[in-house]
Short mmCIF file of C-alpha atoms in Angstrom, two decimals:
data_model
loop_
_atom_site.label_atom_id
_atom_site.label_comp_id
_atom_site.label_asym_id
_atom_site.label_seq_id
_atom_site.Cartn_x
_atom_site.Cartn_y
_atom_site.Cartn_z
CA MET A 1 7.10 9.52 -19.82
CA THR A 2 7.13 12.91 -18.42
CA PRO A 3 4.87 14.89 -20.92
CA ASN A 4 6.24 17.71 -21.92
CA ALA A 5 3.12 20.25 -21.65
CA PRO A 6 1.14 20.03 -19.32
CA ILE A 7 -1.68 16.86 -19.45
CA THR A 8 -4.89 17.32 -17.86
CA ILE A 9 -8.25 15.30 -16.66
CA ALA A 10 -10.59 17.19 -16.88
CA GLY A 11 -13.21 14.58 -16.12
CA ALA A 12 -13.74 10.95 -15.56
CA ALA A 13 -17.08 8.92 -15.29
CA VAL A 14 -18.04 5.37 -14.88
CA HIS A 15 -21.03 3.39 -15.34
CA LEU A 16 -21.47 0.48 -13.90
CA ALA A 17 -24.65 -2.42 -15.05
CA ALA A 18 -27.08 -2.26 -13.32
CA HIS A 19 -27.35 -5.42 -11.85
CA ARG A 20 -25.56 -6.12 -8.29
CA GLN A 21 -24.79 -9.53 -7.91
CA THR A 22 -22.96 -11.10 -5.06
CA ALA A 23 -21.60 -14.89 -3.71
CA ARG A 24 -24.62 -15.51 -1.74
CA ASN A 25 -27.72 -14.22 -4.15
CA ALA A 26 -25.67 -15.82 -7.39
CA GLY A 27 -26.24 -19.04 -5.29
CA LEU A 28 -22.64 -19.67 -4.29
CA GLY A 29 -22.32 -22.80 -1.64
CA ASP A 30 -20.79 -22.05 1.74
CA ARG A 31 -16.92 -22.10 0.69
CA ASP A 32 -16.39 -20.21 -2.14
CA VAL A 33 -19.22 -17.36 -0.59
CA LEU A 34 -16.30 -17.34 2.46
CA ALA A 35 -13.55 -17.41 -0.09
CA ALA A 36 -14.93 -14.05 -1.94
CA ASP A 37 -15.39 -12.17 1.56
CA PHE A 38 -12.02 -12.77 1.76
CA GLU A 39 -10.45 -10.99 -0.49
CA GLY A 40 -12.92 -8.70 -0.06
CA TYR A 41 -15.73 -9.23 -2.69
CA VAL A 42 -19.07 -7.67 -1.61
CA GLU A 43 -20.63 -7.19 -4.80
CA ILE A 44 -19.93 -6.35 -8.52
CA PRO A 45 -22.16 -5.11 -10.89
CA THR A 46 -23.10 -7.29 -13.31
CA SER A 47 -25.53 -6.81 -16.82
CA PRO A 48 -29.12 -8.42 -17.17
CA ALA A 49 -28.94 -11.98 -18.50
CA GLY A 50 -30.94 -12.25 -22.03
CA ARG A 51 -29.55 -9.19 -24.17
CA GLN A 52 -27.22 -8.79 -27.01
CA PRO A 53 -24.35 -7.64 -25.16
CA SER A 54 -23.22 -4.27 -26.52
CA PRO A 55 -20.46 -2.36 -24.00
CA VAL A 56 -19.95 0.73 -25.76
CA GLU A 57 -23.44 1.62 -25.93
CA GLN A 58 -24.65 0.33 -22.64
CA LEU A 59 -21.94 1.36 -20.34
CA ALA A 60 -18.98 3.74 -22.44
CA TYR A 61 -21.03 5.75 -23.75
CA PRO A 62 -22.94 6.90 -20.71
CA ALA A 63 -20.04 6.84 -19.08
CA ALA A 64 -18.49 9.33 -21.84
CA ILE A 65 -21.50 11.28 -21.40
CA ALA A 66 -20.64 11.54 -17.47
CA ALA A 67 -17.88 13.08 -17.75
CA LEU A 68 -18.13 14.99 -21.16
CA LYS A 69 -20.49 16.66 -18.81
CA LEU A 70 -17.81 17.34 -15.78
CA ALA A 71 -14.28 18.22 -18.50
CA GLU A 72 -17.87 21.15 -19.80
CA CYS A 73 -16.46 19.95 -22.91
CA ASP A 74 -19.14 19.32 -26.52
CA PRO A 75 -18.22 15.51 -28.24
CA GLY A 76 -17.41 17.61 -31.10
CA ASP A 77 -14.40 19.17 -29.97
CA VAL A 78 -12.95 16.13 -29.27
CA ASP A 79 -10.38 15.03 -31.39
CA LEU A 80 -8.81 11.72 -30.49
CA VAL A 81 -11.00 8.77 -29.07
CA ILE A 82 -9.70 5.51 -27.65
CA TYR A 83 -11.38 3.09 -26.40
CA ALA A 84 -9.63 -0.54 -24.90
CA TRP A 85 -11.70 -3.45 -23.83
CA SER A 86 -10.67 -7.13 -22.92
CA HIS A 87 -12.68 -9.83 -25.02
CA ASP A 88 -15.96 -9.38 -27.27
CA GLN A 89 -18.33 -6.23 -27.35
CA GLY A 90 -20.95 -7.77 -29.31
CA PRO A 91 -22.54 -8.80 -32.59
CA GLY A 92 -21.95 -5.89 -35.03
CA VAL A 93 -19.78 -4.09 -33.68
CA PRO A 94 -16.18 -4.69 -35.66
CA LEU A 95 -14.79 -1.30 -34.18
CA PRO A 96 -15.65 -0.50 -31.09
CA HIS A 97 -13.42 2.88 -31.35
CA ALA A 98 -15.22 4.10 -34.14
CA ARG A 99 -18.64 3.73 -32.62
CA LEU A 100 -18.39 4.57 -29.53
CA GLY A 101 -17.31 8.08 -31.49
CA ARG A 102 -20.53 8.27 -33.63
CA LEU A 103 -22.59 7.43 -30.68
CA LEU A 104 -20.91 10.70 -29.00
CA GLY A 105 -20.71 12.75 -32.22
CA ALA A 106 -17.20 13.21 -32.22
CA GLU A 107 -17.61 13.67 -35.63
CA ARG A 108 -14.22 14.64 -36.37
CA ALA A 109 -11.98 12.53 -33.85
CA VAL A 110 -9.86 10.21 -34.81
CA THR A 111 -10.51 6.46 -32.59
CA LEU A 112 -8.24 3.82 -32.05
CA GLY A 113 -8.58 0.74 -30.35
CA VAL A 114 -6.75 -0.90 -28.04
CA GLN A 115 -6.50 -4.67 -26.87
CA GLN A 116 -3.95 -4.44 -24.20
CA MET A 117 -6.32 -6.18 -21.59
CA SER A 118 -6.28 -5.39 -17.74
CA GLY A 119 -4.26 -2.82 -18.64
CA GLY A 120 -6.03 -1.72 -21.94
CA GLY A 121 -6.73 1.88 -20.21
CA ALA A 122 -3.15 2.63 -18.83
CA ALA A 123 -2.33 2.50 -21.90
CA ALA A 124 -5.03 4.53 -23.88
CA LEU A 125 -3.90 7.46 -21.48
CA GLU A 126 -0.66 6.74 -21.89
CA ILE A 127 -0.92 7.15 -25.54
CA ALA A 128 -3.34 10.42 -24.99
CA SER A 129 -0.51 11.55 -23.55
CA ALA A 130 1.93 11.39 -25.31
CA LEU A 131 -0.86 12.31 -28.43
CA LEU A 132 -1.53 15.59 -27.16
CA THR A 133 1.43 16.21 -26.58
CA ALA A 134 3.63 14.67 -29.64
CA SER A 135 4.92 17.97 -31.47
CA SER A 136 3.50 16.25 -34.85
CA HIS A 137 -0.07 16.31 -33.48
CA ASN A 138 -2.68 18.48 -33.22
CA TYR A 139 -4.63 16.73 -30.81
CA THR A 140 -6.06 19.16 -27.56
CA THR A 141 -8.35 16.39 -26.48
CA ALA A 142 -8.66 13.02 -26.11
CA LEU A 143 -11.36 11.27 -24.86
CA ILE A 144 -10.09 7.77 -23.58
CA ALA A 145 -13.40 5.29 -22.69
CA THR A 146 -13.16 0.98 -21.56
CA ALA A 147 -16.28 -1.05 -21.19
CA ASP A 148 -17.02 -4.84 -20.73
CA ILE A 149 -19.63 -7.21 -20.31
CA PHE A 150 -18.12 -10.67 -19.08
CA GLY A 151 -21.03 -13.06 -19.70
CA THR A 152 -23.35 -14.66 -17.16
CA ASP A 153 -22.94 -17.40 -16.06
CA PRO A 154 -22.66 -16.79 -11.62
CA ARG A 155 -19.95 -19.76 -11.26
CA ARG A 156 -17.11 -18.66 -13.83
CA ARG A 157 -17.10 -15.11 -12.08
CA TRP A 158 -16.99 -15.83 -8.20
CA VAL A 159 -15.05 -19.43 -8.83
CA GLU A 160 -13.68 -20.62 -11.95
CA GLN A 161 -12.31 -16.46 -12.26
CA ALA A 162 -11.81 -15.60 -9.03
CA SER A 163 -9.58 -18.61 -8.85
CA LYS A 164 -6.92 -16.67 -10.93
CA GLY A 165 -7.47 -13.71 -8.33
CA PHE A 166 -10.13 -11.43 -10.08
CA LEU A 167 -13.49 -11.19 -9.87
CA LEU A 168 -15.05 -9.11 -13.29
CA GLY A 169 -17.30 -7.03 -12.58
CA ASP A 170 -19.54 -4.44 -15.73
CA GLY A 171 -18.76 -0.96 -16.12
CA GLY A 172 -17.99 1.65 -19.05
CA THR A 173 -15.28 4.02 -17.43
CA CYS A 174 -14.08 7.36 -19.44
CA ALA A 175 -11.94 10.70 -18.52
CA VAL A 176 -11.39 13.08 -20.85
CA VAL A 177 -8.05 14.06 -21.17
CA CYS A 178 -6.50 17.08 -22.67
CA SER A 179 -3.80 19.13 -23.37
CA GLY A 180 -3.19 23.14 -21.91
CA THR A 181 -5.83 24.63 -19.82
CA ARG A 182 -8.93 25.92 -21.81
CA ARG A 183 -10.99 23.12 -19.50
CA PRO A 184 -11.54 22.11 -16.09
CA ALA A 185 -8.43 20.56 -14.56
CA PRO A 186 -9.46 18.36 -10.96
CA LEU A 187 -6.35 16.53 -11.52
CA THR A 188 -2.76 16.42 -13.85
CA VAL A 189 -1.19 13.57 -15.08
CA THR A 190 2.54 14.25 -13.80
CA ALA A 191 4.26 11.40 -15.08
CA LEU A 192 3.54 7.62 -16.78
CA ALA A 193 5.51 4.93 -16.96
CA SER A 194 5.15 1.34 -18.19
CA SER A 195 7.48 -1.72 -18.02
CA GLY A 196 6.76 -5.29 -19.54
CA ARG A 197 7.42 -8.74 -19.14
CA PRO A 198 6.32 -11.01 -22.22
CA GLY A 199 7.88 -13.86 -21.37
CA THR A 200 5.15 -14.30 -19.06
CA GLU A 201 3.16 -14.69 -21.54
CA LEU A 202 3.03 -18.12 -21.23
CA HIS A 203 1.14 -17.78 -17.24
CA THR A 204 -1.65 -15.62 -19.78
CA LEU A 205 -2.70 -18.69 -21.60
CA PHE A 206 -6.37 -18.08 -20.69
CA SER A 207 -8.57 -15.34 -21.49
CA PHE A 208 -12.03 -13.37 -20.06
CA ASP A 209 -13.79 -14.44 -23.02
CA PRO A 210 -16.47 -16.53 -22.40
CA ALA A 211 -16.37 -18.90 -24.94
CA THR A 212 -12.90 -19.89 -24.24
CA PRO A 213 -12.51 -22.83 -21.10
CA MET A 214 -10.51 -22.06 -18.02
CA PRO A 215 -7.29 -24.20 -17.47
CA GLY A 216 -7.88 -26.29 -14.43
CA LEU A 217 -6.19 -26.36 -11.76
CA GLU A 218 -3.48 -29.06 -12.49
CA ASP A 219 -3.13 -27.25 -16.28
CA GLN A 220 -1.74 -23.66 -14.54
CA PRO A 221 1.66 -22.89 -15.40
CA SER A 222 3.48 -22.05 -12.07
CA LEU A 223 2.73 -18.78 -10.72
CA ARG A 224 5.26 -18.84 -8.43
CA ARG A 225 7.78 -18.67 -11.63
CA TYR A 226 6.49 -15.57 -13.10
CA ILE A 227 6.25 -13.66 -9.62
CA PRO A 228 9.89 -12.30 -9.30
CA ALA A 229 9.25 -10.99 -13.50
CA MET A 230 5.59 -9.26 -12.34
CA ARG A 231 7.45 -7.69 -8.76
CA GLN A 232 10.30 -6.60 -11.60
CA CYS A 233 8.11 -5.20 -13.95
CA VAL A 234 5.59 -2.76 -11.07
CA SER A 235 8.91 -1.98 -9.24
CA GLU A 236 10.72 -0.11 -12.88
CA ALA A 237 6.90 1.75 -13.59
CA VAL A 238 6.34 2.39 -10.31
CA THR A 239 10.79 3.97 -9.83
CA GLN A 240 10.16 5.80 -13.07
CA ALA A 241 7.15 7.54 -12.23
CA LEU A 242 7.85 8.92 -9.10
CA THR A 243 11.40 9.82 -9.66
CA ALA A 244 10.38 11.64 -13.18
CA SER A 245 8.02 13.32 -11.03
CA GLY A 246 11.02 14.50 -9.02
CA LEU A 247 9.35 12.45 -5.74
CA ALA A 248 11.10 9.67 -3.03
CA PRO A 249 8.60 7.09 -2.10
CA GLY A 250 8.20 8.17 1.22
CA ASP A 251 7.50 11.85 0.31
CA PRO A 252 4.76 12.93 2.05
CA ARG A 253 2.85 15.09 -0.40
CA ILE A 254 1.58 11.00 -2.17
CA ARG A 255 -1.17 10.73 -0.31
CA LEU A 256 -2.62 7.39 -1.25
CA VAL A 257 -1.93 4.50 -4.11
CA ALA A 258 -4.44 3.21 -6.72
CA PHE A 259 -3.83 -0.67 -7.66
CA THR A 260 -5.67 -3.01 -9.98
CA ARG A 261 -8.92 -3.42 -8.59
CA LEU A 262 -7.56 -7.43 -8.18
CA GLY A 263 -8.68 -9.60 -5.11
CA ARG A 264 -7.06 -9.06 -1.70
CA THR A 265 -4.74 -12.49 -1.34
CA VAL A 266 -2.55 -11.94 -5.33
CA LEU A 267 -2.66 -8.30 -4.53
CA ARG A 268 -1.68 -9.45 -0.92
CA ARG A 269 0.97 -11.42 -2.00
CA VAL A 270 2.40 -11.05 -5.63
CA TYR A 271 1.97 -7.16 -6.52
CA TYR A 272 2.11 -5.24 -2.58
CA PRO A 273 5.71 -6.36 -1.97
CA ALA A 274 6.58 -4.91 -5.77
CA LEU A 275 6.36 -1.30 -3.91
CA PRO A 276 8.50 0.67 -2.81
CA ALA A 277 8.83 0.91 1.17
CA GLY A 278 7.79 4.12 2.70
CA LEU A 279 4.90 4.79 0.29
CA PRO A 280 1.07 4.78 1.72
CA ASP A 281 -1.17 1.50 2.57
CA PRO A 282 -2.23 1.42 -0.95
CA LEU A 283 -6.80 1.95 -1.05
CA ALA A 284 -8.99 -1.16 -1.09
CA LEU A 285 -11.52 -0.44 -4.05
CA THR A 286 -12.39 -3.89 -5.14
CA ALA A 287 -14.95 -4.52 -2.96
CA HIS A 288 -18.35 -3.00 -5.05
CA THR A 289 -17.40 -3.10 -8.40
CA GLY A 290 -14.40 -6.57 -8.86
CA HIS A 291 -11.92 -5.90 -11.41
CA LEU A 292 -13.41 -4.20 -14.74
CA GLY A 293 -11.02 -4.88 -17.43
CA ALA A 294 -9.12 -2.87 -18.61
CA GLY A 295 -10.91 -0.41 -16.83
CA ASP A 296 -9.05 0.13 -13.54
CA ILE A 297 -6.50 3.16 -13.51
CA ILE A 298 -9.74 5.43 -15.34
CA ALA A 299 -12.49 4.42 -12.33
CA ASN A 300 -9.80 4.63 -10.11
CA LEU A 301 -9.22 8.01 -10.83
CA ALA A 302 -13.11 8.80 -11.61
CA HIS A 303 -13.07 7.75 -8.17
CA ILE A 304 -10.43 10.37 -6.63
CA GLN A 305 -11.85 12.95 -8.97
CA ASP A 306 -15.02 12.26 -7.17
CA GLU A 307 -14.59 11.46 -3.43
CA LEU A 308 -11.58 14.59 -3.51
CA LEU A 309 -9.34 12.35 -2.05
CA LEU A 310 -6.23 14.83 -2.64
CA ALA A 311 -6.09 18.08 -1.31
CA PRO A 312 -4.03 20.59 -3.36
CA GLY A 313 -0.27 20.03 -4.21
CA ASP A 314 -0.96 15.94 -3.16
CA TYR A 315 -0.58 13.68 -5.52
CA ALA A 316 -1.64 10.11 -5.72
CA LEU A 317 0.47 7.12 -7.02
CA LEU A 318 -1.51 4.47 -9.52
CA VAL A 319 -0.79 1.71 -10.68
CA SER A 320 -2.38 -1.00 -13.80
CA VAL A 321 -0.85 -4.46 -13.52
CA ALA A 322 -1.95 -6.14 -16.73
CA MET A 323 -1.41 -9.74 -17.83
CA GLY A 324 1.52 -10.09 -21.01
CA PHE A 325 2.92 -8.97 -18.27
CA ALA A 326 3.13 -5.43 -18.71
CA ALA A 327 2.15 -1.93 -15.25
CA THR A 328 1.98 1.38 -15.60
CA ALA A 329 2.11 3.77 -13.72
CA ALA A 330 0.78 6.78 -13.32
CA VAL A 331 1.35 10.04 -10.89
CA ILE A 332 -0.77 12.38 -10.53
CA GLN A 333 -1.52 15.35 -9.18
CA ALA A 334 -4.05 17.76 -8.17
CA PRO A 335 -2.84 20.81 -9.26
CA GLU A 336 -0.86 23.96 -6.32
CA ARG A 337 -4.85 26.06 -7.32
CA THR A 338 -7.91 23.91 -7.30
CA THR A 339 -11.11 26.40 -5.68
CA ALA A 340 -12.87 23.45 -4.84
CA THR A 341 -10.30 21.46 -2.88
CA MET A 342 -8.58 24.94 -1.29
CA GLY A 343 -8.46 24.50 1.76
CA ARG A 344 -9.99 21.32 3.02
CA VAL A 345 -6.85 18.16 4.19
CA PRO A 346 -8.72 15.06 2.95
CA ASP A 347 -8.51 12.16 4.72
CA PRO A 348 -9.05 9.02 1.53
CA ALA A 349 -9.54 6.76 4.27
CA ALA A 350 -12.31 8.76 5.79
CA ARG A 351 -14.44 8.47 2.76
CA GLY A 352 -15.37 4.85 2.19
CA ALA A 353 -11.53 3.90 0.53
CA SER A 354 -10.00 2.13 3.69
CA ARG A 355 -6.08 1.33 3.28
CA LEU A 356 -5.32 -2.30 2.33
CA ARG A 357 -2.42 -4.58 2.13
CA MET B 1 -31.53 -14.59 7.25
CA THR B 2 -30.29 -13.17 3.76
CA PRO B 3 -32.63 -13.50 0.82
CA SER B 4 -30.98 -15.94 -0.04
CA GLY B 5 -30.32 -18.45 3.07
CA PRO B 6 -28.43 -18.51 6.02
CA SER B 7 -25.07 -16.71 6.08
CA PRO B 8 -22.91 -18.63 6.62
CA THR B 9 -20.60 -18.15 9.90
CA PRO B 10 -16.86 -16.51 9.06
CA PHE B 11 -14.33 -19.04 8.63
CA GLN B 12 -13.20 -20.81 11.79
CA ASP B 13 -9.85 -20.57 12.65
CA PRO B 14 -8.56 -22.24 15.77
CA PRO B 15 -8.29 -20.56 19.08
CA ALA B 16 -4.93 -19.30 19.66
CA SER B 17 -3.23 -21.98 22.02
CA PRO B 18 0.69 -22.55 21.96
CA ARG B 19 0.47 -25.04 20.43
CA VAL B 20 1.33 -23.65 16.71
CA ALA B 21 2.07 -26.71 14.49
CA GLU B 22 -1.26 -28.14 15.87
CA THR B 23 -3.28 -24.64 14.66
CA LEU B 24 -1.34 -24.51 11.52
CA CYS B 25 -2.27 -28.40 10.54
CA ALA B 26 -5.92 -27.53 11.28
CA MET B 27 -5.96 -24.92 9.47
CA PHE B 28 -4.23 -26.86 6.44
CA THR B 29 -6.91 -29.76 6.91
CA GLU B 30 -9.66 -27.08 6.70
CA THR B 31 -8.02 -25.13 3.44
CA LEU B 32 -7.60 -27.99 1.63
CA LEU B 33 -10.37 -30.84 3.12
CA VAL B 34 -7.69 -33.98 3.63
CA PRO B 35 -6.09 -34.78 7.29
CA VAL B 36 -2.81 -32.75 7.08
CA CYS B 37 0.69 -32.76 9.45
CA PRO B 38 4.07 -31.41 10.12
CA ASP B 39 6.22 -33.20 8.08
CA ASP B 40 3.39 -33.42 4.42
CA GLU B 41 5.65 -32.11 1.98
CA ILE B 42 3.61 -29.16 0.65
CA GLN B 43 3.85 -30.35 -3.40
CA TYR B 44 2.36 -33.19 -2.56
CA LEU B 45 -1.02 -30.95 -1.14
CA ALA B 46 -1.54 -28.12 -3.66
CA THR B 47 1.27 -25.91 -5.30
CA ILE B 48 2.28 -23.13 -3.55
CA ASP B 49 1.77 -20.89 -5.16
CA SER B 50 -1.77 -21.34 -6.01
CA LEU B 51 -4.16 -19.57 -5.04
CA LYS B 52 -5.82 -21.46 -2.32
CA LEU B 53 -2.37 -21.71 -0.45
CA MET B 54 -1.08 -18.58 -1.36
CA ARG B 55 -5.26 -17.46 0.55
CA LEU B 56 -4.27 -19.75 3.29
CA ILE B 57 -0.79 -17.86 4.31
CA THR B 58 -2.64 -14.39 4.05
CA ARG B 59 -5.03 -16.09 6.48
CA ILE B 60 -2.50 -17.31 8.51
CA GLU B 61 -0.53 -13.50 8.84
CA ASP B 62 -4.40 -12.51 9.74
CA ARG B 63 -4.41 -15.59 12.33
CA PHE B 64 -1.03 -14.73 14.18
CA ASP B 65 -0.68 -11.28 13.54
CA LEU B 66 2.46 -11.38 11.39
CA THR B 67 4.17 -11.01 7.86
CA LEU B 68 5.62 -13.33 6.71
CA ASP B 69 8.79 -13.29 4.40
CA ASP B 70 7.49 -14.49 1.05
CA ASP B 71 11.06 -15.55 -0.39
CA ARG B 72 10.59 -18.55 2.54
CA VAL B 73 7.10 -18.76 2.13
CA PHE B 74 7.13 -20.22 -1.18
CA THR B 75 10.08 -21.86 -1.14
CA ALA B 76 8.92 -24.13 2.34
CA SER B 77 8.51 -27.76 1.35
CA THR B 78 7.19 -29.17 3.74
CA VAL B 79 4.72 -28.11 6.30
CA ALA B 80 7.08 -27.73 8.94
CA ASP B 81 8.91 -25.12 7.10
CA ILE B 82 5.73 -22.95 7.36
CA ILE B 83 5.68 -23.51 11.06
CA GLN B 84 9.13 -22.32 11.35
CA LEU B 85 8.22 -19.22 9.81
CA VAL B 86 5.73 -18.76 11.75
CA GLU B 87 7.17 -19.53 14.79
CA HIS B 88 10.10 -17.56 14.16
CA ALA B 89 8.17 -14.85 12.42
CA PRO B 90 9.62 -11.65 14.18
CA ASP B 91 6.34 -9.91 15.46
CA SER B 92 4.74 -13.48 16.06
CA HIS B 93 2.25 -13.62 18.37
CA PRO B 94 1.18 -17.55 19.06
#
């Protein structure tokens, strides 16, 4: 979709779980440690063992408070809360989206829950953008958030799940998305596009849920069978979003590409070949968070905002992939007149975000 | 030493050699923990699309400083096919 009115990211924030787990301090064997190194995993945030997990309260809420502060937005002004998650939100939290709205004091907000696995954050952004610009609604300020806590077994994360190409980290993310120009607007949403291939659903029979056994390698359907469809999804979403933004892949104003925070092998062998030639090499953003479930695209927005990676007029391409299979591409721009970044010509690779191919 | 014990040394890829086949078979053997020769059929070693083998292919690219064609990698049936891909890659530096 191309928003028919300005959609801005007024503020975005990430709140990671307090503990940092590495392959070494998690007690893995040498071969698993080497595999983690090769995949580009340095550390992941994890929640303390022994507590009842409540991702909304522990992670999404503080991320939302930080995002609202950046957006100079009172919680009472939020009229739409969209919360996405990947698995269990803890006992007694049947409606985590409503829980977040209540905790924040967004007293008159409509709250929505999105369960789209890794694509949840992207779906929340797309839904928020559509509702904020829909003539049939009067929403002005949406808060989109995600949070997950993925269990306490290091081997499950670093070996079993990592054998699928992702290393899960515990974190909450939030962005305040607005229509109009009443609030700070460090980033604007130029276009959003999604593409789906539900025919690949059989490849996604496992879940992130700690209670669900992971299939053994011999039980996995052939990934090769689905790679063409997965790549087509990425290609379609990216092409649509770039076209809607009036951008060719080689346009020098596209300063960076930020992808879902997966391991190096899957990104390199499965997804990156689907990107049109001419784009900048994607940033490597996985190392210190792992895959934040639904939250990667919002975390990537926060990274771009915090590190001032875009000069005025520059664009970023954000790509989200999710089991199912679905891909979403978002084209983001730093507005032409942003005094905070005026005169700067930032280099994304010089600010702690290396390129990865 | 790290707090949790000694750090393992990085993957020990074999030194550069004009014998690409030897190098690749050694890398396959190190990854799969079974002796591998060029005639071995990949489907009997592991599924080519398993993460383990995809990671090995990426290591091979790093080792030889080249980019392999994914479609041809995924249709390789023997280790010898992979060796041929490496030997004939336009940017190969064996």
